[in-house]
Amino acid sequence: MQGSGKAQQISLLRREMAGIATAPPAIVARAHVSLGAARLDRLLAGGLVTGALHEITAAAPGDTPAAAGFVLALAARCAAARNAPLIWIGEDFASLEQGSLYGPGLALHGIDPARLVLVHAANAKDALWAMEEALKCRTPAAVIGEIYSAKLYDLTASRRLVLAAQKQGTTGLLCLAGPVRAEALSSGAETRFEVRARSSPHAASAGGRTPLPGPAAFDVRIAKARAGPAAFSIDREKFHPVFWSHREVLFRDALSLPLAAIAGDGPDQPPQRRSA
């Protein structure tokens, strides 16, 4: 977005959101959206707080796609709770480095692409500004921001997003797509998740040796939480394994056990039994 056209683009964005909204959205203040995974819901005292700002970082550069998938899943939970559209605001460089959204992938996260408004921002400054303005709109179930560099994202910038989210009860999800350590951030966010990719259980194929892709799986660490007294008991070093059920559009707890070897990786013939 360029400075001279910001007001016009925001006006256009608001008209577009009004066009795809099917019903007047209800404002829910300090409510929780259950994530489905019992462990995360319990640690967050009921789930994701609405009308607040939540941050998502990757545990390592290679985990950034997993972090983006986790953000989409959180957004899908918000959209399902309010039956309202979503706004994704992406910094151009972040899209260049990490890739753009993909329609079939959105569908697997339970997001209707027709109810997702995409906004391209030239830089992180414009992305944060657009996110703040979008959070002031009552219509979206959630506003997702993706920025690569966190240099401009400080306590002041986060506080502006928090106030905008609280004003209309709209949930903000900020994905920090660059190499940012969760402990290095200082912000007013309600929650901060650190995400890393997790091996997914594979489904058997129909007679072939190559297994079918399994559900998206994540290891999630709650690096920060302001969800009440329960937050004090959170082990902030612990990762919680979850997977995303796209059929149910919710998270499920995953077993923290090592996966069994895939049958296709074993020998063609079973080993000979040793005689006694």
XYZ file of N, CA and C in Angstrom:
828
model
N 0.829 -1.189 0.000
C 0.000 0.000 0.000
C 0.874 1.253 0.000
N 0.525 2.253 -0.768
C 1.237 3.509 -0.779
C 0.483 4.489 0.091
N 1.229 5.450 0.664
C 0.663 6.349 1.632
C -0.533 7.121 1.134
N -0.485 7.668 -0.098
C -1.555 8.520 -0.594
C -2.842 7.756 -0.795
N -2.770 6.468 -0.999
C -3.985 5.705 -1.296
C -4.480 4.871 -0.150
N -3.928 5.053 1.032
C -4.298 4.188 2.153
C -5.765 4.335 2.512
N -6.256 5.572 2.598
C -7.647 5.780 2.993
C -8.598 5.132 2.000
N -8.284 5.287 0.704
C -9.143 4.696 -0.320
C -9.110 3.177 -0.241
N -7.934 2.604 0.004
C -7.836 1.143 0.064
C -8.548 0.587 1.280
N -8.490 1.294 2.389
C -9.224 0.847 3.573
C -10.713 0.931 3.328
N -11.154 2.006 2.661
C -12.572 2.138 2.343
C -13.020 1.003 1.438
N -12.179 0.667 0.449
C -12.492 -0.440 -0.453
C -12.548 -1.753 0.299
N -11.610 -1.928 1.228
C -11.575 -3.156 2.024
C -12.839 -3.305 2.859
N -13.286 -2.228 3.461
C -14.482 -2.288 4.291
C -15.721 -2.592 3.448
N -15.793 -2.031 2.247
C -16.940 -2.326 1.382
C -16.930 -3.781 0.961
N -15.735 -4.307 0.693
C -15.641 -5.707 0.279
C -16.040 -6.637 1.409
N -15.618 -6.312 2.639
C -15.999 -7.123 3.784
C -17.502 -7.088 3.995
N -18.115 -5.926 3.820
C -19.564 -5.821 3.994
C -20.295 -6.644 2.953
N -19.678 -6.771 1.765
C -20.322 -7.520 0.687
C -20.340 -9.011 0.919
N -19.346 -9.559 1.617
C -19.295 -11.013 1.799
C -19.814 -11.430 3.165
N -20.128 -10.489 4.017
C -20.706 -10.834 5.316
C -22.138 -11.288 5.120
N -22.493 -12.417 5.683
C -23.833 -12.974 5.499
C -24.784 -12.574 6.600
N -24.285 -12.144 7.727
C -25.155 -11.775 8.826
C -24.419 -10.803 9.720
N -25.138 -9.937 10.413
C -24.469 -9.022 11.336
C -23.708 -9.808 12.382
N -22.412 -9.631 12.486
C -21.628 -10.411 13.431
C -21.885 -9.994 14.866
N -21.851 -10.947 15.731
C -22.011 -10.644 17.144
C -20.651 -10.301 17.736
N -20.619 -9.305 18.562
C -19.374 -8.916 19.210
C -19.207 -9.737 20.477
N -18.124 -10.460 20.534
C -17.868 -11.305 21.691
C -16.639 -10.783 22.402
N -16.812 -10.314 23.607
C -15.702 -9.715 24.344
C -15.141 -10.715 25.332
N -13.819 -10.895 25.262
C -13.086 -11.757 26.174
C -13.650 -13.168 26.238
N -14.252 -13.586 25.174
C -14.705 -14.968 25.109
C -13.531 -15.826 24.645
N -13.719 -17.136 24.655
C -12.670 -18.049 24.226
C -13.171 -18.895 23.058
N -12.295 -19.175 22.159
C -12.577 -20.113 21.083
C -11.815 -21.400 21.390
N -12.544 -22.460 21.586
C -11.887 -23.731 21.871
C -11.068 -24.181 20.660
N -9.863 -24.675 20.927
C -9.027 -25.172 19.833
C -9.318 -26.635 19.527
N -9.980 -27.311 20.433
C -10.295 -28.732 20.235
C -9.332 -29.646 20.956
N -8.067 -29.297 20.979
C -7.056 -30.087 21.683
C -7.190 -29.814 23.186
N -7.491 -30.853 23.949
C -7.825 -30.665 25.366
C -6.679 -30.031 26.145
N -5.434 -30.437 25.816
C -4.310 -29.913 26.590
C -4.140 -28.412 26.384
N -4.214 -27.978 25.126
C -4.052 -26.549 24.854
C -5.215 -25.760 25.438
N -6.422 -26.263 25.297
C -7.581 -25.568 25.854
C -7.456 -25.415 27.364
N -6.977 -26.474 28.009
C -6.838 -26.410 29.469
C -5.777 -25.394 29.870
N -4.656 -25.400 29.173
C -3.584 -24.462 29.500
C -3.988 -23.020 29.231
N -4.848 -22.828 28.225
C -5.286 -21.472 27.865
C -6.587 -21.094 28.562
N -6.975 -21.856 29.558
C -8.180 -21.563 30.346
C -9.423 -21.485 29.466
N -9.521 -22.376 28.491
C -10.724 -22.434 27.672
C -10.480 -22.270 26.192
N -9.308 -21.865 25.812
C -8.996 -21.720 24.392
C -8.418 -20.350 24.079
N -8.507 -19.992 22.811
C -7.934 -18.732 22.333
C -8.847 -17.572 22.736
N -8.286 -16.579 23.392
C -9.065 -15.409 23.808
C -9.403 -14.583 22.566
N -10.675 -14.234 22.413
C -11.069 -13.393 21.278
C -10.916 -11.923 21.657
N -10.886 -11.076 20.644
C -10.706 -9.653 20.908
C -9.344 -9.347 21.499
N -8.349 -10.113 21.093
C -6.992 -9.961 21.628
C -5.988 -10.229 20.509
N -4.735 -9.969 20.818
C -3.656 -10.198 19.858
C -2.872 -11.436 20.257
N -2.610 -12.295 19.283
C -1.832 -13.506 19.516
C -0.687 -13.555 18.500
N 0.472 -13.980 18.967
C 1.652 -14.039 18.100
C 2.022 -15.494 17.838
N 2.546 -15.723 16.661
C 2.990 -17.067 16.280
C 4.373 -16.945 15.656
N 5.324 -17.688 16.196
C 6.673 -17.709 15.639
C 7.063 -19.146 15.323
N 8.071 -19.291 14.491
C 8.595 -20.615 14.158
C 9.785 -20.922 15.062
N 9.914 -22.178 15.462
C 11.024 -22.564 16.326
C 12.364 -22.461 15.602
N 12.356 -22.667 14.278
C 13.553 -22.587 13.446
C 13.114 -22.151 12.050
N 14.057 -21.639 11.239
C 13.636 -21.180 9.904
C 12.881 -22.240 9.106
N 13.255 -23.488 9.240
C 12.569 -24.543 8.511
C 11.157 -24.821 8.995
N 10.802 -24.256 10.130
C 9.471 -24.484 10.688
C 8.480 -23.391 10.303
N 8.899 -22.440 9.506
C 8.002 -21.334 9.154
C 6.740 -21.802 8.444
N 6.807 -22.738 7.478
C 5.544 -23.212 6.874
C 4.611 -23.833 7.912
N 5.170 -24.536 8.898
C 4.323 -25.106 9.947
C 3.667 -23.999 10.763
N 4.433 -22.935 11.039
C 3.860 -21.807 11.785
C 2.713 -21.171 10.997
N 2.900 -21.025 9.674
C 1.835 -20.452 8.843
C 0.606 -21.359 8.840
N 0.827 -22.664 8.773
C -0.303 -23.597 8.826
C -1.025 -23.525 10.152
N -0.269 -23.347 11.227
C -0.887 -23.230 12.546
C -1.733 -21.964 12.624
N -1.248 -20.872 12.041
C -2.024 -19.624 12.022
C -3.330 -19.823 11.257
N -3.251 -20.476 10.111
C -4.469 -20.715 9.325
C -5.468 -21.554 10.119
N -4.965 -22.534 10.840
C -5.862 -23.373 11.637
C -6.518 -22.566 12.755
N -5.740 -21.699 13.407
C -6.333 -20.829 14.425
C -7.408 -19.940 13.807
N -7.116 -19.395 12.634
C -8.091 -18.533 11.956
C -9.351 -19.312 11.606
N -9.184 -20.560 11.181
C -10.345 -21.388 10.840
C -11.219 -21.624 12.066
N -10.591 -21.798 13.221
C -11.376 -21.969 14.450
C -12.160 -20.686 14.761
N -11.527 -19.540 14.570
C -12.220 -18.265 14.811
C -13.380 -18.092 13.834
N -13.140 -18.431 12.552
C -14.189 -18.278 11.532
C -15.353 -19.214 11.818
N -15.065 -20.421 12.265
C -16.135 -21.374 12.563
C -16.972 -20.908 13.750
N -16.328 -20.249 14.701
C -17.055 -19.801 15.897
C -17.988 -18.642 15.600
N -17.629 -17.800 14.623
C -18.441 -16.610 14.361
C -19.114 -16.616 13.000
N -18.833 -17.605 12.173
C -19.377 -17.648 10.821
C -19.154 -16.315 10.117
N -17.937 -15.876 10.152
C -17.589 -14.571 9.602
C -16.335 -14.713 8.738
N -16.112 -13.778 7.826
C -14.940 -13.852 6.943
C -13.639 -13.529 7.676
N -12.534 -13.719 6.965
C -11.196 -13.483 7.504
C -10.453 -12.486 6.620
N -9.482 -11.840 7.201
C -8.596 -10.946 6.441
C -7.163 -11.411 6.654
N -6.448 -11.600 5.547
C -5.022 -11.953 5.607
C -4.234 -10.785 5.021
N -3.342 -10.225 5.814
C -2.510 -9.098 5.376
C -1.067 -9.574 5.367
N -0.489 -9.644 4.208
C 0.847 -10.202 4.092
C 1.854 -9.202 3.545
N 3.001 -9.129 4.219
C 4.101 -8.320 3.686
C 4.641 -9.018 2.441
N 4.868 -8.252 1.401
C 5.289 -8.846 0.124
C 6.555 -9.689 0.275
N 7.517 -9.226 1.060
C 8.766 -9.968 1.185
C 8.545 -11.304 1.893
N 7.628 -11.302 2.851
C 7.321 -12.562 3.540
C 6.726 -13.566 2.564
N 5.836 -13.090 1.684
C 5.250 -13.981 0.675
C 6.310 -14.465 -0.294
N 7.256 -13.578 -0.619
C 8.329 -13.954 -1.543
C 9.219 -15.031 -0.935
N 9.510 -14.915 0.348
C 10.391 -15.871 1.022
C 9.681 -17.178 1.372
N 8.448 -17.071 1.819
C 7.758 -18.245 2.359
C 6.696 -18.815 1.440
N 6.368 -18.104 0.380
C 5.332 -18.584 -0.523
C 3.981 -17.958 -0.204
N 3.099 -18.028 -1.195
C 1.777 -17.423 -1.058
C 0.761 -18.476 -0.630
N -0.413 -17.993 -0.282
C -1.488 -18.896 0.101
C -1.949 -19.692 -1.117
N -2.413 -20.904 -0.864
C -2.804 -21.822 -1.925
C -4.231 -22.279 -1.649
N -5.115 -22.127 -2.636
C -6.531 -22.407 -2.439
C -6.841 -23.777 -1.856
N -6.346 -24.881 -2.443
C -6.627 -26.199 -1.857
C -6.093 -26.340 -0.432
N -4.965 -25.678 -0.150
C -4.442 -25.715 1.210
C -5.369 -24.992 2.180
N -5.927 -23.873 1.730
C -6.883 -23.160 2.573
C -8.091 -24.044 2.873
N -8.571 -24.726 1.831
C -9.737 -25.592 2.012
C -9.445 -26.705 3.026
N -8.206 -27.244 2.997
C -7.856 -28.296 3.956
C -7.784 -27.768 5.393
N -7.674 -26.470 5.527
C -7.700 -25.882 6.865
C -9.107 -25.417 7.237
N -10.079 -25.731 6.389
C -11.455 -25.356 6.702
C -11.775 -23.910 6.401
N -10.973 -23.287 5.541
C -11.187 -21.880 5.193
C -11.730 -21.790 3.777
N -12.856 -21.120 3.618
C -13.431 -20.899 2.303
C -12.686 -19.738 1.638
N -11.964 -19.998 0.537
C -11.212 -18.906 -0.098
C -12.089 -17.723 -0.488
N -13.384 -17.986 -0.755
C -14.288 -16.899 -1.137
C -14.601 -15.976 0.034
N -14.281 -16.424 1.233
C -14.557 -15.602 2.412
C -13.267 -15.140 3.083
N -12.210 -15.103 2.275
C -10.917 -14.632 2.767
C -10.489 -13.428 1.920
N -10.254 -12.316 2.558
C -9.796 -11.105 1.874
C -8.289 -11.020 2.003
N -7.597 -10.927 0.867
C -6.137 -10.845 0.858
C -5.698 -9.403 0.643
N -4.767 -8.979 1.455
C -4.215 -7.630 1.334
C -2.700 -7.749 1.231
N -2.127 -7.176 0.180
C -0.675 -7.177 0.000
C -0.109 -5.850 0.505
N 0.879 -5.944 1.363
C 1.530 -4.743 1.898
C 2.977 -4.711 1.409
N 3.436 -3.522 1.054
C 4.774 -3.397 0.484
C 5.868 -3.696 1.506
N 5.597 -3.424 2.763
C 6.624 -3.638 3.790
C 5.943 -3.905 5.135
N 6.763 -4.159 6.143
C 6.211 -4.499 7.462
C 5.449 -3.327 8.069
N 5.919 -2.125 7.836
C 5.248 -0.947 8.390
C 3.826 -0.854 7.862
N 3.666 -1.011 6.555
C 2.329 -0.943 5.959
C 1.463 -2.120 6.414
N 2.082 -3.289 6.576
C 1.312 -4.463 7.009
C 0.764 -4.260 8.417
N 1.590 -3.714 9.311
C 1.121 -3.473 10.681
C 0.040 -2.403 10.704
N 0.213 -1.372 9.862
C -0.815 -0.316 9.802
C -2.128 -0.893 9.277
N -2.067 -1.671 8.208
C -3.288 -2.262 7.645
C -3.944 -3.214 8.643
N -3.119 -3.939 9.392
C -3.682 -4.850 10.381
C -4.413 -4.080 11.480
N -3.831 -2.979 11.904
C -4.481 -2.163 12.931
C -5.822 -1.637 12.430
N -5.848 -1.154 11.190
C -7.102 -0.630 10.641
C -8.136 -1.739 10.473
N -7.696 -2.901 10.036
C -8.634 -4.013 9.843
C -9.214 -4.504 11.165
N -8.408 -4.443 12.229
C -8.894 -4.872 13.536
C -9.979 -3.940 14.069
N -10.023 -2.732 13.549
C -11.065 -1.790 13.974
C -12.404 -2.091 13.320
N -12.403 -3.025 12.379
C -13.638 -3.413 11.696
C -14.293 -4.561 12.468
N -15.599 -4.496 12.636
C -16.294 -5.519 13.417
C -16.494 -6.823 12.647
N -16.480 -6.744 11.331
C -16.937 -7.881 10.527
C -16.066 -9.126 10.613
N -14.746 -9.058 10.437
C -13.963 -10.308 10.335
C -13.912 -11.099 11.629
N -13.864 -12.392 11.474
C -13.689 -13.262 12.633
C -12.261 -13.145 13.171
N -11.324 -12.877 12.285
C -9.930 -12.695 12.696
C -9.194 -11.938 11.598
N -8.198 -11.209 12.015
C -7.303 -10.517 11.082
C -5.932 -11.136 11.252
N -5.391 -11.672 10.162
C -4.087 -12.323 10.206
C -3.055 -11.421 9.553
N -1.974 -11.183 10.237
C -0.883 -10.417 9.672
C 0.352 -11.286 9.552
N 1.068 -11.144 8.458
C 2.324 -11.890 8.270
C 3.412 -10.900 7.897
N 4.410 -10.786 8.757
C 5.540 -9.912 8.471
C 6.827 -10.718 8.598
N 7.843 -10.280 7.857
C 9.109 -11.025 7.881
C 10.046 -10.475 8.957
N 10.222 -9.175 8.953
C 11.126 -8.566 9.927
C 10.339 -8.054 11.127
N 10.881 -8.275 12.307
C 10.225 -7.815 13.533
C 10.850 -6.529 14.058
N 11.678 -5.865 13.237
C 12.362 -4.653 13.708
C 11.380 -3.559 14.088
N 10.281 -3.454 13.343
C 9.303 -2.398 13.621
C 8.224 -2.847 14.588
N 8.263 -4.115 14.932
C 7.240 -4.641 15.824
C 7.775 -4.617 17.250
N 7.438 -3.569 17.955
C 7.906 -3.420 19.331
C 6.712 -3.294 20.263
N 6.975 -2.893 21.493
C 5.898 -2.794 22.486
C 4.837 -1.783 22.055
N 5.288 -0.665 21.468
C 4.325 0.352 21.022
C 3.452 -0.165 19.883
N 4.077 -0.781 18.899
C 3.312 -1.298 17.754
C 2.334 -2.376 18.200
N 2.782 -3.237 19.090
C 1.883 -4.304 19.553
C 0.732 -3.728 20.359
N 1.024 -2.698 21.130
C -0.027 -2.071 21.945
C -1.112 -1.455 21.057
N -0.731 -0.898 19.938
C -1.720 -0.332 19.007
C -2.625 -1.438 18.469
N -2.041 -2.585 18.167
C -2.845 -3.706 17.678
C -3.752 -4.240 18.778
N -3.250 -4.289 19.985
C -4.054 -4.784 21.117
C -5.266 -3.891 21.332
N -5.055 -2.586 21.328
C -6.162 -1.650 21.548
C -7.192 -1.749 20.428
N -6.714 -1.888 19.194
C -7.642 -2.019 18.063
C -8.452 -3.311 18.177
N -7.814 -4.388 18.594
C -8.513 -5.670 18.742
C -9.551 -5.598 19.853
N -9.180 -4.973 20.950
C -10.109 -4.876 22.078
C -11.293 -3.970 21.763
N -11.076 -2.964 20.938
C -12.127 -1.982 20.654
C -13.345 -2.620 20.018
N -13.126 -3.536 19.074
C -14.252 -4.139 18.361
C -14.402 -5.630 18.657
N -13.555 -6.158 19.489
C -13.656 -7.579 19.797
C -13.185 -8.477 18.681
N -12.334 -7.962 17.816
C -11.814 -8.748 16.691
C -10.468 -9.366 17.071
N -10.273 -10.597 16.708
C -9.059 -11.321 17.077
C -7.941 -11.062 16.067
N -6.768 -10.776 16.566
C -5.608 -10.561 15.713
C -4.606 -11.692 15.855
N -4.135 -12.183 14.729
C -3.137 -13.257 14.705
C -1.947 -12.753 13.914
N -0.819 -12.569 14.573
C 0.367 -12.042 13.904
C 1.399 -13.143 13.747
N 1.708 -13.475 12.510
C 2.708 -14.500 12.203
C 4.022 -13.811 11.865
N 5.048 -14.095 12.655
C 6.372 -13.516 12.416
C 7.164 -14.539 11.603
N 7.231 -14.278 10.304
C 7.737 -15.276 9.370
C 9.256 -15.286 9.255
N 9.920 -14.287 9.788
C 11.372 -14.233 9.689
C 12.039 -14.948 10.855
N 13.354 -14.896 10.907
C 14.091 -15.566 11.989
C 13.973 -14.779 13.294
N 12.915 -15.019 14.033
C 12.642 -14.302 15.282
C 12.522 -15.313 16.419
N 13.255 -15.098 17.486
C 13.129 -15.952 18.663
C 11.979 -15.457 19.521
N 11.180 -16.382 20.001
C 10.014 -16.012 20.797
C 10.426 -15.216 22.037
N 11.539 -15.596 22.668
C 11.955 -14.918 23.893
C 12.511 -13.526 23.627
N 12.818 -13.238 22.371
C 13.376 -11.928 22.052
C 12.297 -10.868 21.863
N 11.039 -11.278 21.819
C 9.949 -10.327 21.589
C 9.513 -9.693 22.900
N 9.147 -8.433 22.803
C 8.551 -7.710 23.930
C 7.296 -7.033 23.397
N 6.147 -7.485 23.850
C 4.910 -6.990 23.261
C 3.775 -7.077 24.268
N 2.651 -6.542 23.873
C 1.460 -6.603 24.710
C 0.518 -7.718 24.305
N 0.989 -8.663 23.529
C 0.133 -9.744 23.038
C -0.408 -10.589 24.182
N -1.565 -11.149 23.958
C -2.195 -12.021 24.947
C -1.454 -13.355 25.046
N -1.115 -13.894 23.891
C -0.496 -15.223 23.837
C 0.585 -15.225 22.761
N 1.616 -16.018 23.009
C 2.664 -16.205 21.994
C 2.922 -17.705 21.847
N 2.735 -18.187 20.630
C 2.963 -19.601 20.343
C 4.253 -19.748 19.536
N 5.041 -20.747 19.892
C 6.187 -21.127 19.057
C 5.874 -22.501 18.465
N 6.034 -22.619 17.170
C 5.572 -23.812 16.461
C 6.741 -24.461 15.730
N 6.762 -25.765 15.752
C 7.727 -26.495 14.930
C 6.999 -27.649 14.245
N 7.529 -28.037 13.106
C 6.898 -29.113 12.333
C 7.039 -30.431 13.073
N 6.048 -31.287 12.882
C 6.044 -32.596 13.523
C 5.723 -33.656 12.472
N 6.357 -34.797 12.588
C 6.061 -35.888 11.657
C 4.608 -36.300 11.813
N 3.955 -36.474 10.681
C 2.536 -36.807 10.701
C 2.354 -38.313 10.542
N 1.382 -38.883 11.243
C 1.077 -40.304 10.993
C 0.546 -40.471 9.583
N 1.046 -41.502 8.894
C 0.656 -41.714 7.509
C -0.526 -42.674 7.414
N -1.363 -42.397 6.455
C -2.466 -43.312 6.166
C -2.015 -44.313 5.119
N -2.481 -45.548 5.242
C -2.086 -46.585 4.289
C -2.663 -46.293 2.914
N -1.920 -46.599 1.891
C -2.414 -46.402 0.534
C -3.231 -47.620 0.113
N -3.920 -47.480 -1.011
C -4.765 -48.567 -1.501
C -3.921 -49.547 -2.303
N -3.096 -50.319 -1.612
C -2.305 -51.336 -2.273
C -0.936 -50.897 -2.733
N -0.659 -49.609 -2.734
C 0.653 -49.150 -3.159
C 1.641 -49.121 -2.015
N 2.905 -48.884 -2.333
C 3.930 -48.844 -1.295
C 4.071 -47.463 -0.688
N 3.617 -46.443 -1.403
C 3.757 -45.083 -0.900
C 2.557 -44.719 -0.049
N 2.745 -44.395 1.202
C 1.599 -44.062 2.058
C 1.001 -42.721 1.678
N -0.260 -42.539 2.006
C -0.937 -41.277 1.757
C -0.491 -40.239 2.782
N -0.533 -38.967 2.403
C -0.153 -37.930 3.374
C -1.090 -37.950 4.573
N -0.531 -37.734 5.725
C -1.341 -37.678 6.937
C -1.778 -36.254 7.238
N -2.478 -36.067 8.332
C -2.926 -34.721 8.701
C -1.753 -33.841 9.114
N -1.941 -32.533 8.995
C -0.913 -31.588 9.430
C -0.693 -31.739 10.936
N 0.574 -31.837 11.319
C 0.894 -32.048 12.731
C 1.891 -30.986 13.194
N 1.773 -30.600 14.435
C 2.603 -29.523 14.979
C 3.061 -29.868 16.391
N 4.203 -29.324 16.761
C 4.607 -29.234 18.162
C 4.469 -27.768 18.549
N 3.687 -27.500 19.577
C 3.351 -26.118 19.929
C 3.824 -25.817 21.350
N 4.545 -24.739 21.481
C 4.992 -24.277 22.805
C 4.313 -22.948 23.113
N 3.743 -22.839 24.295
C 3.128 -21.578 24.725
C 4.213 -20.771 25.430
N 4.814 -19.861 24.678
C 5.927 -19.079 25.219
C 5.447 -17.932 26.089
N 4.190 -17.529 25.896
C 3.629 -16.432 26.693
C 2.132 -16.644 26.775
N 1.562 -16.388 27.932
C 0.117 -16.488 28.086
C -0.324 -15.565 29.205
N -1.414 -14.853 28.928
C -1.990 -13.960 29.947
C -3.441 -14.361 30.155
N -3.692 -15.648 30.194
C -5.059 -16.171 30.220
C -5.581 -16.395 31.618
N -4.992 -15.797 32.636
C -5.517 -15.954 33.985
C -4.599 -16.762 34.865
N -5.079 -17.137 36.022
C -4.233 -17.852 36.984
C -3.618 -19.131 36.424
N -4.363 -19.803 35.525
C -3.831 -21.054 34.981
C -2.542 -20.831 34.204
N -2.357 -19.612 33.708
C -1.164 -19.332 32.912
C 0.116 -19.466 33.725
N 0.040 -19.272 35.028
C 1.238 -19.335 35.854
C 1.778 -20.760 35.960
N 0.925 -21.737 35.712
C 1.363 -23.123 35.832
C 1.864 -23.699 34.512
N 1.890 -22.892 33.461
C 2.319 -23.388 32.155
C 3.838 -23.582 32.134
N 4.243 -24.739 31.672
C 5.657 -24.991 31.428
C 5.997 -24.395 30.065
N 6.661 -23.258 30.067
C 6.905 -22.530 28.822
C 8.017 -23.128 27.968
N 8.639 -24.169 28.454
C 9.669 -24.848 27.667
C 9.121 -26.094 26.963
N 7.932 -26.479 27.322
C 7.398 -27.748 26.837
C 6.621 -27.577 25.528
N 6.882 -28.459 24.581
C 6.128 -28.491 23.328
C 4.988 -29.508 23.456
N 3.840 -29.135 22.940
C 2.668 -29.996 23.008
C 2.326 -30.490 21.593
N 2.320 -31.789 21.389
C 2.039 -32.312 20.039
C 0.536 -32.293 19.742
N 0.182 -31.727 18.613
C -1.212 -31.694 18.162
C -1.239 -31.951 16.660
N -2.385 -32.360 16.164
C -2.567 -32.429 14.709
C -3.878 -31.768 14.356
N -3.995 -31.404 13.099
C -5.171 -30.673 12.628
C -6.096 -31.630 11.887
N -7.318 -31.725 12.370
C -8.324 -32.550 11.701
C -9.129 -31.655 10.774
N -8.847 -31.749 9.470
C -9.555 -30.854 8.551
C -11.010 -31.259 8.376
N -11.338 -32.521 8.686
C -12.752 -32.933 8.609
C -13.564 -32.288 9.726
N -12.971 -32.208 10.908
C -13.675 -31.624 12.047
C -13.386 -30.136 12.220
N -12.378 -29.641 11.496
C -11.935 -28.243 11.599
C -11.582 -27.912 13.059
N -10.739 -28.718 13.623
C -10.240 -28.460 14.970
C -8.949 -29.250 15.214
N -8.262 -28.858 16.273
C -7.044 -29.568 16.661
C -7.402 -30.779 17.512
N -6.513 -31.735 17.486
C -6.602 -32.888 18.366
C -5.240 -33.116 18.996
N -5.254 -33.598 20.241
C -3.993 -33.957 20.877
C -3.357 -35.123 20.129
N -2.077 -35.044 19.942
C -1.342 -36.145 19.310
C -0.544 -36.868 20.378
N -0.356 -38.144 20.183
C 0.433 -38.909 21.134
C 1.887 -38.522 21.007
N 2.521 -38.278 22.124
C 3.937 -37.900 22.096
C 4.810 -39.141 22.112
N 4.518 -40.057 21.213
C 5.285 -41.288 21.112
C 5.977 -41.339 19.758
N 7.132 -41.984 19.672
C 7.792 -42.099 18.369
C 6.941 -42.907 17.413
N 6.946 -42.500 16.149
C 6.145 -43.188 15.151
C 6.785 -44.514 14.770
N 5.929 -45.478 14.481
C 6.431 -46.754 13.994
C 6.976 -46.589 12.581
N 7.927 -47.408 12.228
C 8.501 -47.333 10.891
C 7.437 -47.640 9.848
N 7.509 -46.950 8.737
C 6.557 -47.180 7.659
C 6.827 -48.537 7.025
N 5.763 -49.296 6.766
C 5.939 -50.649 6.248
C 6.711 -50.653 4.938
N 6.502 -49.649 4.110
C 7.167 -49.612 2.810
C 8.664 -49.435 2.898
N 9.166 -49.030 4.069
C 10.603 -48.846 4.226
C 11.293 -50.126 4.690
N 10.532 -51.166 4.986
C 11.115 -52.390 5.495
C 11.561 -53.313 4.385
N 12.105 -54.464 4.737
C 12.552 -55.422 3.715
C 11.365 -56.026 2.973
N 11.624 -56.476 1.736
C 10.560 -57.091 0.946
C 10.096 -58.406 1.561
N 11.052 -59.188 2.099
C 10.722 -60.470 2.681
C 10.927 -60.420 4.188
N 10.026 -61.056 4.952
C 10.231 -61.057 6.403
C 11.492 -61.828 6.759
N 12.187 -61.434 7.817
C 13.410 -62.137 8.213
C 13.097 -63.581 8.632
N 14.074 -64.479 8.338
C 13.910 -65.881 8.694
C 13.984 -66.052 10.203
N 13.064 -66.856 10.682
C 13.086 -67.126 12.109
C 14.254 -68.035 12.450
N 14.833 -67.752 13.597
C 15.949 -68.588 14.044
C 15.403 -69.849 14.684
N 15.992 -70.958 14.344
C 15.560 -72.213 14.959
C 16.146 -72.325 16.355
N 15.381 -72.957 17.230
C 15.837 -73.081 18.614
C 17.023 -74.030 18.694
